[in-house]
PDB file of C-alpha atoms and ligand atoms in Angstrom:
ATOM      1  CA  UNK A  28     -13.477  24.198  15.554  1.00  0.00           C
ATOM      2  CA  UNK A  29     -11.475  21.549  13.696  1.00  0.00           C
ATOM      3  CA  UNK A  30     -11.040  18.125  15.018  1.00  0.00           C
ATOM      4  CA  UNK A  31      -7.092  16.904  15.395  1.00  0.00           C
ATOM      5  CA  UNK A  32      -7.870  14.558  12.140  1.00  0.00           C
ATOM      6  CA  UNK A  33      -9.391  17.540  10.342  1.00  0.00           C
ATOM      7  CA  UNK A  34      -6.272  19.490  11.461  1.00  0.00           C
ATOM      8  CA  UNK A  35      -3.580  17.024  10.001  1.00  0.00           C
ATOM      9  CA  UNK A  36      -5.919  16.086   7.177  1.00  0.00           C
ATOM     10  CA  UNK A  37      -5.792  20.040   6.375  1.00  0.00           C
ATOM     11  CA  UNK A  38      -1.665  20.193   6.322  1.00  0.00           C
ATOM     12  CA  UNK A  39      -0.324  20.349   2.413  1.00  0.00           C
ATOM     13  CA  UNK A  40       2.409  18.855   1.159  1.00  0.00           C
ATOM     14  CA  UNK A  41       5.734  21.442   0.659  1.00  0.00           C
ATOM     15  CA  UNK A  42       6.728  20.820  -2.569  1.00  0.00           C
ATOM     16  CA  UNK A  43      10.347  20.117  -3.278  1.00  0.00           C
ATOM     17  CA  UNK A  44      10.874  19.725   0.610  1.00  0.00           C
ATOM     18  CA  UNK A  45      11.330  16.204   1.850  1.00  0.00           C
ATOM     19  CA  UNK A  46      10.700  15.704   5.520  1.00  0.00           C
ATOM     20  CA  UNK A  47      13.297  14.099   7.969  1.00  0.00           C
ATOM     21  CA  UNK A  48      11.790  12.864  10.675  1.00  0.00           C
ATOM     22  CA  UNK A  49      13.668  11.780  14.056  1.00  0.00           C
ATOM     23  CA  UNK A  50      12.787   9.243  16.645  1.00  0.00           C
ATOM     24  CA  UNK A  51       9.066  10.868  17.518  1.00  0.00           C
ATOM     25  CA  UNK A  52       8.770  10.369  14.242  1.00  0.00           C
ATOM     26  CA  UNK A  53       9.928   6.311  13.608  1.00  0.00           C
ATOM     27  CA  UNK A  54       8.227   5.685  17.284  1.00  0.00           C
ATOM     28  CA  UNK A  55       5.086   7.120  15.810  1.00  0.00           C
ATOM     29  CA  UNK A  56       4.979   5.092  12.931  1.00  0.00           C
ATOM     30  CA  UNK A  57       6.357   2.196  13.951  1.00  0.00           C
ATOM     31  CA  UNK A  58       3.003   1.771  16.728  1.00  0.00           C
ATOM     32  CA  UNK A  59       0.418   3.166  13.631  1.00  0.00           C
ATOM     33  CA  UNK A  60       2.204   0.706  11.137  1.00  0.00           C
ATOM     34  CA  UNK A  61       2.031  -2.057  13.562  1.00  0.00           C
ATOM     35  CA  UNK A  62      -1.611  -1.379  13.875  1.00  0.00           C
ATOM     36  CA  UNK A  63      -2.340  -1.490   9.923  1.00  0.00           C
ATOM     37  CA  UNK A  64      -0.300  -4.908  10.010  1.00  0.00           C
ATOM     38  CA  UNK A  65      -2.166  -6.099  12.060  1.00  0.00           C
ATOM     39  CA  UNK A  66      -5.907  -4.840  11.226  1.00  0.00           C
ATOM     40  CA  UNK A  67      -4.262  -6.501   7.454  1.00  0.00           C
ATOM     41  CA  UNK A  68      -3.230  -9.762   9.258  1.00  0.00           C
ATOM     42  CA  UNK A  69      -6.697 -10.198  10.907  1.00  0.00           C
ATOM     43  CA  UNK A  70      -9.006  -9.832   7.680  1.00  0.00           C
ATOM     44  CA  UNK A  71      -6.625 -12.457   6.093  1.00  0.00           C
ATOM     45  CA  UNK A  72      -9.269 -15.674   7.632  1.00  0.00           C
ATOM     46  CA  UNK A  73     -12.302 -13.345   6.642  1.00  0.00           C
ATOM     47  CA  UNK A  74     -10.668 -13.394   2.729  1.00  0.00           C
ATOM     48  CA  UNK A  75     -12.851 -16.140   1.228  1.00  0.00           C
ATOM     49  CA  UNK A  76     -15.399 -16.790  -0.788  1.00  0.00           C
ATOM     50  CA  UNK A  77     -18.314 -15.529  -0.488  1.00  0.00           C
ATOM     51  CA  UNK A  78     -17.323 -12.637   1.648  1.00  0.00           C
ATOM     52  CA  UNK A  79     -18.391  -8.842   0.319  1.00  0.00           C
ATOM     53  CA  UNK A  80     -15.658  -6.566   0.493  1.00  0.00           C
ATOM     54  CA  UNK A  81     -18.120  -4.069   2.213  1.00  0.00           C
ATOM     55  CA  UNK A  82     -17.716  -6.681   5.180  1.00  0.00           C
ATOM     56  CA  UNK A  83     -14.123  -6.523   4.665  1.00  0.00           C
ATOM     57  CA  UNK A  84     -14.358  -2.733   5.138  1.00  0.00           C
ATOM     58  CA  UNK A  85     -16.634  -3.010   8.385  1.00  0.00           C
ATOM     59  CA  UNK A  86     -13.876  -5.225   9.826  1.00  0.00           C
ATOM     60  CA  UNK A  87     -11.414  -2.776   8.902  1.00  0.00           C
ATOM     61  CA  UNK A  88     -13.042   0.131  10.121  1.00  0.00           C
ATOM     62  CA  UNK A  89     -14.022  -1.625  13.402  1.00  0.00           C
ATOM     63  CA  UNK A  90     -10.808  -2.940  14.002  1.00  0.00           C
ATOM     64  CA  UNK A  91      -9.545   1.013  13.771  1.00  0.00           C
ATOM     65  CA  UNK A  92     -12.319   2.230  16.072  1.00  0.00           C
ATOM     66  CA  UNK A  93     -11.928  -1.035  18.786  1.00  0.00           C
ATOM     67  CA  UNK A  94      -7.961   0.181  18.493  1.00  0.00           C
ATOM     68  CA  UNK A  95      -8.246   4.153  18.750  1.00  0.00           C
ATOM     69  CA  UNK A  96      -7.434   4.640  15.116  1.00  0.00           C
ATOM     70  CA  UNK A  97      -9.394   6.555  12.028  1.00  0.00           C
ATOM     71  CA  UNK A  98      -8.761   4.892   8.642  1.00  0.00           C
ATOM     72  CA  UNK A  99      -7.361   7.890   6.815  1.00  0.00           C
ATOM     73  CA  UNK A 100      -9.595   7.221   3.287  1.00  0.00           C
ATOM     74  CA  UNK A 101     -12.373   7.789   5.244  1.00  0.00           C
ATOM     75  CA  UNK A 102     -13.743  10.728   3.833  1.00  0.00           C
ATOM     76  CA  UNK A 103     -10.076  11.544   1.679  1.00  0.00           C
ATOM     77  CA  UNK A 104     -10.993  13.077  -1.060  1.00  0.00           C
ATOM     78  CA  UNK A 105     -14.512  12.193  -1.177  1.00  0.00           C
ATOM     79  CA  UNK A 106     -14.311   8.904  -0.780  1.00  0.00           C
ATOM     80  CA  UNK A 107     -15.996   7.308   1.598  1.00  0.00           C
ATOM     81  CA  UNK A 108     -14.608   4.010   2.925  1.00  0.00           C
ATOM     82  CA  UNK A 109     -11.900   2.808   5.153  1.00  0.00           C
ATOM     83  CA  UNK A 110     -10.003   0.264   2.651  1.00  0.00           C
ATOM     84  CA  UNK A 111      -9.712  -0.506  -1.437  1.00  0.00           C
ATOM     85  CA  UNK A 112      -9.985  -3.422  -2.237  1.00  0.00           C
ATOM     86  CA  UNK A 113      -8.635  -4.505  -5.480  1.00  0.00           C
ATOM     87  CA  UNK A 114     -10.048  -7.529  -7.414  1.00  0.00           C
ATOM     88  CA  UNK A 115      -8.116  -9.148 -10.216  1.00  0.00           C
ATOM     89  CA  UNK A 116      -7.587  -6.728 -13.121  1.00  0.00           C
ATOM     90  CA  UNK A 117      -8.205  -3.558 -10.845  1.00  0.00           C
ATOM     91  CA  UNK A 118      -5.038  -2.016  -9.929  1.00  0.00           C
ATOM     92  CA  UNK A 119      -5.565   0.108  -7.507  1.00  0.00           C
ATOM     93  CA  UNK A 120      -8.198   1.684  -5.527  1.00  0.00           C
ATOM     94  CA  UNK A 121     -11.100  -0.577  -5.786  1.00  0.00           C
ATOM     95  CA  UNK A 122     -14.363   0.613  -4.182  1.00  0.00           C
ATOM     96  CA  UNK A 123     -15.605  -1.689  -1.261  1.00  0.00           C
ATOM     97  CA  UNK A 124     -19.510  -2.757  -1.593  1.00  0.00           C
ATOM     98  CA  UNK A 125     -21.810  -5.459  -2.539  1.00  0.00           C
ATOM     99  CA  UNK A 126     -19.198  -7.356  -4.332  1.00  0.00           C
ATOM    100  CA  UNK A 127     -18.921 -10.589  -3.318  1.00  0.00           C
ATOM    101  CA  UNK A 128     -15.312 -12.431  -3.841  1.00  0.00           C
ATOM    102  CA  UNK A 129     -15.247 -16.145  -5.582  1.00  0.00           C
ATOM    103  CA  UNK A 130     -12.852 -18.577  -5.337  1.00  0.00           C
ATOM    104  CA  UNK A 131      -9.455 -17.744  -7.284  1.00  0.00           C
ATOM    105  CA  UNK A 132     -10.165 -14.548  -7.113  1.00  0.00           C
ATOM    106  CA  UNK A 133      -7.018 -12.268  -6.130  1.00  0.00           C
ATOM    107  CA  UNK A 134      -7.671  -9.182  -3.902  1.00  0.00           C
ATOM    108  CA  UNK A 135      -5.449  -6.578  -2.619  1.00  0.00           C
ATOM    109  CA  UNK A 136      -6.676  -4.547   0.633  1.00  0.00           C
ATOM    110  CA  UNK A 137      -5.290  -1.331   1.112  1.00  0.00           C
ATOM    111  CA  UNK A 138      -5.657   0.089   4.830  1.00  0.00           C
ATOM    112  CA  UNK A 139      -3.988   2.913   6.126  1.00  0.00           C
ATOM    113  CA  UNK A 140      -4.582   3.927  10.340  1.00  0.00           C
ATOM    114  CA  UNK A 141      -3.879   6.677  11.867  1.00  0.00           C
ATOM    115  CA  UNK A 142      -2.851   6.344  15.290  1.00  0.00           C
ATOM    116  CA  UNK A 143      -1.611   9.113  17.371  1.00  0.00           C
ATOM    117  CA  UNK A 144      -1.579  11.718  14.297  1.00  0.00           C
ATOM    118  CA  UNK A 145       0.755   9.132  12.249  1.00  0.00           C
ATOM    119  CA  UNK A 146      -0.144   7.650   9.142  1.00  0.00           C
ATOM    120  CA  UNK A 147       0.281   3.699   9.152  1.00  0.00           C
ATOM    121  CA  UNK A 148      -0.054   2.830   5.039  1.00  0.00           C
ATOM    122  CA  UNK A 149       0.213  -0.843   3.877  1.00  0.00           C
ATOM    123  CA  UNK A 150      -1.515  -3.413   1.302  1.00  0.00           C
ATOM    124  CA  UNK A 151      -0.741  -7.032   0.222  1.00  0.00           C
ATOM    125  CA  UNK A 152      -2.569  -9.811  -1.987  1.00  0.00           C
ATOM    126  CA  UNK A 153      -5.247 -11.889  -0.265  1.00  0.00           C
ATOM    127  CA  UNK A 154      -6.180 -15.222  -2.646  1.00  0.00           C
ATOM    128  CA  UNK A 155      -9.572 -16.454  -2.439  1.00  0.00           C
ATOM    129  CA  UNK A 156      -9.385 -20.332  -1.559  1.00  0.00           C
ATOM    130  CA  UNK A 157      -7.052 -21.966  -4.559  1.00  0.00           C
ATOM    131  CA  UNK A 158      -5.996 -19.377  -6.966  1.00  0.00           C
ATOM    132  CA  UNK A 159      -4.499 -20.130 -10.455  1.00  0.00           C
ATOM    133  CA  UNK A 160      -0.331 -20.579 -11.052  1.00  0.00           C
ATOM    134  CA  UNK A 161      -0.363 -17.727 -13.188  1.00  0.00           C
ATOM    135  CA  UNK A 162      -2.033 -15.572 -10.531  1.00  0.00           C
ATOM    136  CA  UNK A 163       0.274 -16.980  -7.595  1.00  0.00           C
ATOM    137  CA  UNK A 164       3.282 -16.191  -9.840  1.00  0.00           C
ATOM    138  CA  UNK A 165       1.959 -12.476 -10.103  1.00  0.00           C
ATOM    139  CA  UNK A 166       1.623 -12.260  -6.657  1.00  0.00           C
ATOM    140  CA  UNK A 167       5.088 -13.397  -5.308  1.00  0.00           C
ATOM    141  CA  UNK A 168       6.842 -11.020  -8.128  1.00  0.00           C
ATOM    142  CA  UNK A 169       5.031  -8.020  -7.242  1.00  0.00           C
ATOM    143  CA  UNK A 170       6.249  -9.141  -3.298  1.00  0.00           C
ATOM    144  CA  UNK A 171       9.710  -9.737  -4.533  1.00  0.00           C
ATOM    145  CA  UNK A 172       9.720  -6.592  -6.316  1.00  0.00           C
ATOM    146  CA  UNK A 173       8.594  -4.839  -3.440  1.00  0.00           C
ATOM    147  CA  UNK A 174      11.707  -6.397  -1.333  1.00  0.00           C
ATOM    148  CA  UNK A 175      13.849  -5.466  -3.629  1.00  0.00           C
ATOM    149  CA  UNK A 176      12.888  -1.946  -3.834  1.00  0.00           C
ATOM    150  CA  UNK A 177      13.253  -1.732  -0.072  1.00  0.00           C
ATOM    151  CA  UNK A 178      16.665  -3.444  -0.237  1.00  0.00           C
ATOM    152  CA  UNK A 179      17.263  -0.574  -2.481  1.00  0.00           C
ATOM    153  CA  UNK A 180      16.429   1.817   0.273  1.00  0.00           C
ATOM    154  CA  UNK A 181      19.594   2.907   2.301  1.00  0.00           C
ATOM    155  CA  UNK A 182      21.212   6.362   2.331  1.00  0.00           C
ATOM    156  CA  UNK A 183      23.427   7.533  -0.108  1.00  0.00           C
ATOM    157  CA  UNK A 184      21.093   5.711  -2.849  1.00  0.00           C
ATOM    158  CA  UNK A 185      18.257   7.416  -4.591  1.00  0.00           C
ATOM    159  CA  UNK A 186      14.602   7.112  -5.064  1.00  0.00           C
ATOM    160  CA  UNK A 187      15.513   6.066  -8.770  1.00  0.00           C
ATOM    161  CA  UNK A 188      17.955   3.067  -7.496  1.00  0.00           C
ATOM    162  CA  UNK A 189      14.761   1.943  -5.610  1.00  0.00           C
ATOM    163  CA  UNK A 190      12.382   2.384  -8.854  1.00  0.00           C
ATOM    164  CA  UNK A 191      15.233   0.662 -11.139  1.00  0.00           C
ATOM    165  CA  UNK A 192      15.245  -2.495  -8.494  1.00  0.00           C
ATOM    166  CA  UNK A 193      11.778  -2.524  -8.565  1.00  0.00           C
ATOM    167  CA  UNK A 194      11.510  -2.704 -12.799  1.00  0.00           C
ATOM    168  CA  UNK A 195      14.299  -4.618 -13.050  1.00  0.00           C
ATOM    169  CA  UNK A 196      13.110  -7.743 -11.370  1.00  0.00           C
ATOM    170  CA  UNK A 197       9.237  -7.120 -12.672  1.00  0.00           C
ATOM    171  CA  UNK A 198       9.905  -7.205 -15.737  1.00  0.00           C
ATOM    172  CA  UNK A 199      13.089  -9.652 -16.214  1.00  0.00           C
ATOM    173  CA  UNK A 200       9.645 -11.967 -14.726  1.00  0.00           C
ATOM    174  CA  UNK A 201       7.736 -10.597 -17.931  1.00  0.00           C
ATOM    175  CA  UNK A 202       5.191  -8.497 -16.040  1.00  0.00           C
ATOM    176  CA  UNK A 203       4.761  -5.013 -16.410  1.00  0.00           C
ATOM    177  CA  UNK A 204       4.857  -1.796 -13.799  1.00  0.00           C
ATOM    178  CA  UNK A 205       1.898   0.489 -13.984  1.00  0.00           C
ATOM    179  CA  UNK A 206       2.974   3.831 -14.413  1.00  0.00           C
ATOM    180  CA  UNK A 207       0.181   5.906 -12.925  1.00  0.00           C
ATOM    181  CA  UNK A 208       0.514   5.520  -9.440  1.00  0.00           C
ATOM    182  CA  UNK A 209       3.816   6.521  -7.272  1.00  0.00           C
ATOM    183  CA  UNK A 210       4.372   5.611  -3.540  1.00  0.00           C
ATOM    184  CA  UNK A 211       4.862   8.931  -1.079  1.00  0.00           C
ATOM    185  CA  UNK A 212       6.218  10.235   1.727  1.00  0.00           C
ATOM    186  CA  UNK A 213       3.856  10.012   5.036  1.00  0.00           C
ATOM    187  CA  UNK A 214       3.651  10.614   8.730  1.00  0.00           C
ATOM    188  CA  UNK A 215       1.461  13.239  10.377  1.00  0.00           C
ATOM    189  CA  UNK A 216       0.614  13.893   6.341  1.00  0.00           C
ATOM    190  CA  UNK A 217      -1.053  10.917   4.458  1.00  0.00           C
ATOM    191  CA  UNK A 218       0.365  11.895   1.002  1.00  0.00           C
ATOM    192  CA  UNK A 219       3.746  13.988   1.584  1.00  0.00           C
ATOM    193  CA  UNK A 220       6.829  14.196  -0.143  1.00  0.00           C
ATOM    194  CA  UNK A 221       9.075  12.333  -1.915  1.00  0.00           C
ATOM    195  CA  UNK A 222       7.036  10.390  -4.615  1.00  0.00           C
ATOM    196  CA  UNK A 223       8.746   7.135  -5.265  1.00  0.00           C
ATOM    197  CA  UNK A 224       8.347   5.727  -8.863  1.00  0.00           C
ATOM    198  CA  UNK A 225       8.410   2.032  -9.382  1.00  0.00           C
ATOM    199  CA  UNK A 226      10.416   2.342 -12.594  1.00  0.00           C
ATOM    200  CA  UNK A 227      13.218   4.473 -13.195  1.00  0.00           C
ATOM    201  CA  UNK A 228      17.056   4.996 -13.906  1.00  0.00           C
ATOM    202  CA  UNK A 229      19.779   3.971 -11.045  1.00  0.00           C
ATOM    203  CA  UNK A 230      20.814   7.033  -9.613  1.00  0.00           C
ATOM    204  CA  UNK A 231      18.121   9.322 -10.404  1.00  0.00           C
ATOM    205  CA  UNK A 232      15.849  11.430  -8.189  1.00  0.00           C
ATOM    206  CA  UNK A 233      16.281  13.003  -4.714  1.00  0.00           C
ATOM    207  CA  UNK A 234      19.200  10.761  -2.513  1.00  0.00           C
ATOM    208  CA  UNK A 235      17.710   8.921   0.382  1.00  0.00           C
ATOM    209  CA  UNK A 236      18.870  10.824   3.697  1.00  0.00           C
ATOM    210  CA  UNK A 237      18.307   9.112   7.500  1.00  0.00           C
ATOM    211  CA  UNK A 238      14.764  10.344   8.289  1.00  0.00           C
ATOM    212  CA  UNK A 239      12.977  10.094   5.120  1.00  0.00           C
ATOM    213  CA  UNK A 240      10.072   8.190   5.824  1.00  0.00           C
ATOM    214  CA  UNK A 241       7.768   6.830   2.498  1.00  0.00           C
ATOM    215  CA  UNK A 242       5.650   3.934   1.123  1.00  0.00           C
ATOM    216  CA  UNK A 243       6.848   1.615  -1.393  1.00  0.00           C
ATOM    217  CA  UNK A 244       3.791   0.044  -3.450  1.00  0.00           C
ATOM    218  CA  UNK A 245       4.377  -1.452  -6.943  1.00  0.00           C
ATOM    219  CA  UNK A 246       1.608  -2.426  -8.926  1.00  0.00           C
ATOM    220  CA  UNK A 247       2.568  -5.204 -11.316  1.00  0.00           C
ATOM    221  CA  UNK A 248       0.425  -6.469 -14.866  1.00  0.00           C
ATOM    222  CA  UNK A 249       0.303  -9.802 -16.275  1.00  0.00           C
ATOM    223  CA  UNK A 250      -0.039  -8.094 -19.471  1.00  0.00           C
ATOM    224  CA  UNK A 251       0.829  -4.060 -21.061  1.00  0.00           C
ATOM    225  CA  UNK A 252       1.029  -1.683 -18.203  1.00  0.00           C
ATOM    226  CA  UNK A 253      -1.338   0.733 -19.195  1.00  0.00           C
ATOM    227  CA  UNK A 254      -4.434   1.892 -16.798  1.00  0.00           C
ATOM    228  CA  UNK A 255      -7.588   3.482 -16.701  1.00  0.00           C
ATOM    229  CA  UNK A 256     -10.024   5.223 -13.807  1.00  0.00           C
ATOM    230  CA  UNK A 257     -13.851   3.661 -13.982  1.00  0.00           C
ATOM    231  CA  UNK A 258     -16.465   6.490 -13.970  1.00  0.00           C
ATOM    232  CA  UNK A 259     -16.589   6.518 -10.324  1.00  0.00           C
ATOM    233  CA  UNK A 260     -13.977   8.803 -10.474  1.00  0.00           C
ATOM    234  CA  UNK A 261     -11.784   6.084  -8.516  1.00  0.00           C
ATOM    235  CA  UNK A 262     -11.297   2.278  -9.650  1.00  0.00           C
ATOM    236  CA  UNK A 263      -8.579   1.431 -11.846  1.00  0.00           C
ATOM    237  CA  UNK A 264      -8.199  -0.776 -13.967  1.00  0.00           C
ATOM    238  CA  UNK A 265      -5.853  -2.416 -16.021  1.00  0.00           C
ATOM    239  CA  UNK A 266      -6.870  -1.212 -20.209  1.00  0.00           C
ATOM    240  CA  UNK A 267      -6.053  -5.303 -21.338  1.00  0.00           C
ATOM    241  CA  UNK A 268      -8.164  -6.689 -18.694  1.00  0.00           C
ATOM    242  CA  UNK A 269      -4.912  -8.686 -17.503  1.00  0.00           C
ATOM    243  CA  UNK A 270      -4.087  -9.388 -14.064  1.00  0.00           C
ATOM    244  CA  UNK A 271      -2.605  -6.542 -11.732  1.00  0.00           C
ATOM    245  CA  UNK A 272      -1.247  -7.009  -8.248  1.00  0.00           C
ATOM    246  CA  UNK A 273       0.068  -4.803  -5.359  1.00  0.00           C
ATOM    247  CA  UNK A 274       1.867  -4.449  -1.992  1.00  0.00           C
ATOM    248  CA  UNK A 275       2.856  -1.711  -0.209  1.00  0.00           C
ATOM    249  CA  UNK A 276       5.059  -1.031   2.843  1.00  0.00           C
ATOM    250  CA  UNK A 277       5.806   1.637   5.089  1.00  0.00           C
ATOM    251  CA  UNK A 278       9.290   2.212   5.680  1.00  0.00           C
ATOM    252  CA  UNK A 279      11.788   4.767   7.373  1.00  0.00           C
ATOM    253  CA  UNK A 280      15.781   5.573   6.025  1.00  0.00           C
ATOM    254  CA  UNK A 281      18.010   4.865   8.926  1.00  0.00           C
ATOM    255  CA  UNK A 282      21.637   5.609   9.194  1.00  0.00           C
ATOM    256  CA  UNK A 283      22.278   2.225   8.052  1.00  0.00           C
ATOM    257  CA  UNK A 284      19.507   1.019   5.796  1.00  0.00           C
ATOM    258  CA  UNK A 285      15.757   1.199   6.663  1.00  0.00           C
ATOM    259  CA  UNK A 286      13.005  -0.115   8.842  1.00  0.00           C
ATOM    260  CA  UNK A 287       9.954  -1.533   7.906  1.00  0.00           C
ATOM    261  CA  UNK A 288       6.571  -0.557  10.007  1.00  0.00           C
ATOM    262  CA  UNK A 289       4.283  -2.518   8.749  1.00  0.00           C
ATOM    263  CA  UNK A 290       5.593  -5.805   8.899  1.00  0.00           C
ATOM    264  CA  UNK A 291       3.440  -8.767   9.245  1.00  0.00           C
ATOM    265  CA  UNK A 292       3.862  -9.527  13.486  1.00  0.00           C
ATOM    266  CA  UNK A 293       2.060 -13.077  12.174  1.00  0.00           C
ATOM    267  CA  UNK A 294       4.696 -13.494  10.085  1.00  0.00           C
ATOM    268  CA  UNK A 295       1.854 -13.742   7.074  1.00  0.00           C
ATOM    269  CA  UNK A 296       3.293 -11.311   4.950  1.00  0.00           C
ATOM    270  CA  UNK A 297       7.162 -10.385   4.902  1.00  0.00           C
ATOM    271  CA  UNK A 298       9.713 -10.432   2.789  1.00  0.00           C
ATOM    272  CA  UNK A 299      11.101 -13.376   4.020  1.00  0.00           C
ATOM    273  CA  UNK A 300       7.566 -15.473   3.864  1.00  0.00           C
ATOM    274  CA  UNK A 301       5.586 -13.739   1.375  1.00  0.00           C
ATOM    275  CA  UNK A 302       2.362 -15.540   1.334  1.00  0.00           C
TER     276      UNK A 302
HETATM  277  N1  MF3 B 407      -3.730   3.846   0.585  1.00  0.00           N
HETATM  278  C1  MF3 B 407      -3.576   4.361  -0.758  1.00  0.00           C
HETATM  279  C2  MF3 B 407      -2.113   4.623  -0.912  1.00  0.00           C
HETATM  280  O1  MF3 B 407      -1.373   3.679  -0.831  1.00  0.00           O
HETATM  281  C3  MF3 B 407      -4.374   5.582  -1.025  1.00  0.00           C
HETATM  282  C4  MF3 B 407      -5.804   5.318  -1.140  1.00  0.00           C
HETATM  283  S1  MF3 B 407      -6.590   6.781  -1.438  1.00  0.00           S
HETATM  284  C5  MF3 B 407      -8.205   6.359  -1.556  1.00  0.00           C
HETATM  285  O2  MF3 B 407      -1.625   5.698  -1.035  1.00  0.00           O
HETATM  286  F1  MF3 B 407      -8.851   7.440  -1.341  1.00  0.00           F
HETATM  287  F2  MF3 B 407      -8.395   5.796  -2.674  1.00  0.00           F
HETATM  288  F3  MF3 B 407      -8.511   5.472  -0.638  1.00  0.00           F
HETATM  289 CO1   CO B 408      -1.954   2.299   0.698  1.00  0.00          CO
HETATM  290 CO1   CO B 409       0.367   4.502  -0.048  1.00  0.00          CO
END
């Protein structure tokens, strides 16, 4: 017998075949993105220093489990926690333990929830008491560059116009877009179609059709863009040890631009109010 997560966890991805979803489908994710938001808005006090981002992950999880909701890393893949969190130069997919964050430290927590078989996927930057000007800067360009790419987001555009926004603004800042890691299609699926790049030519790629429903999650460098995976199999890193940030939103095409799920409903994280 397979549970209901074990049965959407089991679903593959149709290649070439990008989902459109109808109202079941925004209603769904607009209650699991709501959720992440605000599991994400009520670790923001427990951000500071001397906090392990194991605890962080306890919170997280607990939060899912007080709320009906499985964190969908939980056992993806192998690994075996219910956020990343992302410290400084890592760029992605930071392992949650014994670590224990400092002050000016920048962290980005990943958490996605499902709730009612949807798939609620969102991250932002945390700072760790006072954080340096270079590292603030980072932080509210990656968030701009997010907000652009979701400005970017309306039908009759394409997933490259929303890549090209995204570049275009990171690096007329002088940061760099990492390469590696794409944002993705989601809903009963965690990891579906279409992947969005966070670089890219205008006009390029699949066009953006009412329904489509996807993450948008730029990861931005202080320095070169290039990456590499610790050997846990999972943390990456930038290769220049510079500073990397992220944020991610969940979003649905609508017939006349695109809602966001996983706004902030304290207001601590969105577009217009970034940090
Ligand atoms: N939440 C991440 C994303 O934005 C995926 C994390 S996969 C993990 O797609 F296994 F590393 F947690
Ligand atoms: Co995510
Ligand atoms: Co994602």
């Amino acid at each position: 017998m397979v549970t209901y997560v074990q049965a959407i966890k089991g679903k593959k991805r149709d290649p070439g075949v990008i989902p459109l979803h109808g109202n079941v489908g925004f209603e769904g994710m607009r209650k699991a993105g709501n959720l992440t938001a605000r599991a994400l808005d009520m670790l923001t006090e427990h951000v500071r220093p001397g906090v392990s981002t194991g605890e962080l992950d306890r919170l997280a999880f607990e939060f899912g489990r007080d709320h009906n909701a499985i964190p969908a890393t939980l056992f993806y893949r192998g690994y075996r926690h219910s956020i990343c969190t992302s410290i400084n130069h890592v760029v992605c997919h930071g392992i949650p333990g014994n670590k224990v964050l400092r002050e000016g430290d920048i962290v980005n927590i990943d958490l996605t929830l499902i709730y009612e078989g949807w798939h609620g996927d969102s991250s932002r930057m945390y700072a760790v008491g006072k954080i340096s000007t270079k590292a603030d800067r980072l932080i509210k360009i990656t968030y701009e560059s997010l907000a652009k790419g979701i400005e970017a987001a309306v039908p009759g555009n394409t997933t490259g116009d929303i890549g090209a926004a995204i570049q275009q603004h990171a690096e007329s800042e002088r940061t760099s877009v990492v390469r590696d890691f794409v944002g993705h299609g989601l809903g009963h699926l965690f990891h579906d179609e279409p992947n969005i790049m966070h670089f890219g030519t205008p006009g390029s790629g699949p066009e953006l059709k009412p329904g489509m429903i996807f993450t948008i999650e730029p990861m931005l460098n202080l320095g070169r863009p290039h990456v590499k995976v610790l050997n846990d199999g999972w943390t990456a890193v930038t290769r220049d040890r510079s500073l990397s940030a992220q944020c991610e939103h969940s979003i649905g095409i609508t017939e006349t631009g695109n809602e966001i799920f996983t706004s902030s409903p304290a207001s601590i994280f969105n577009p217009q109010n970034p940090q």
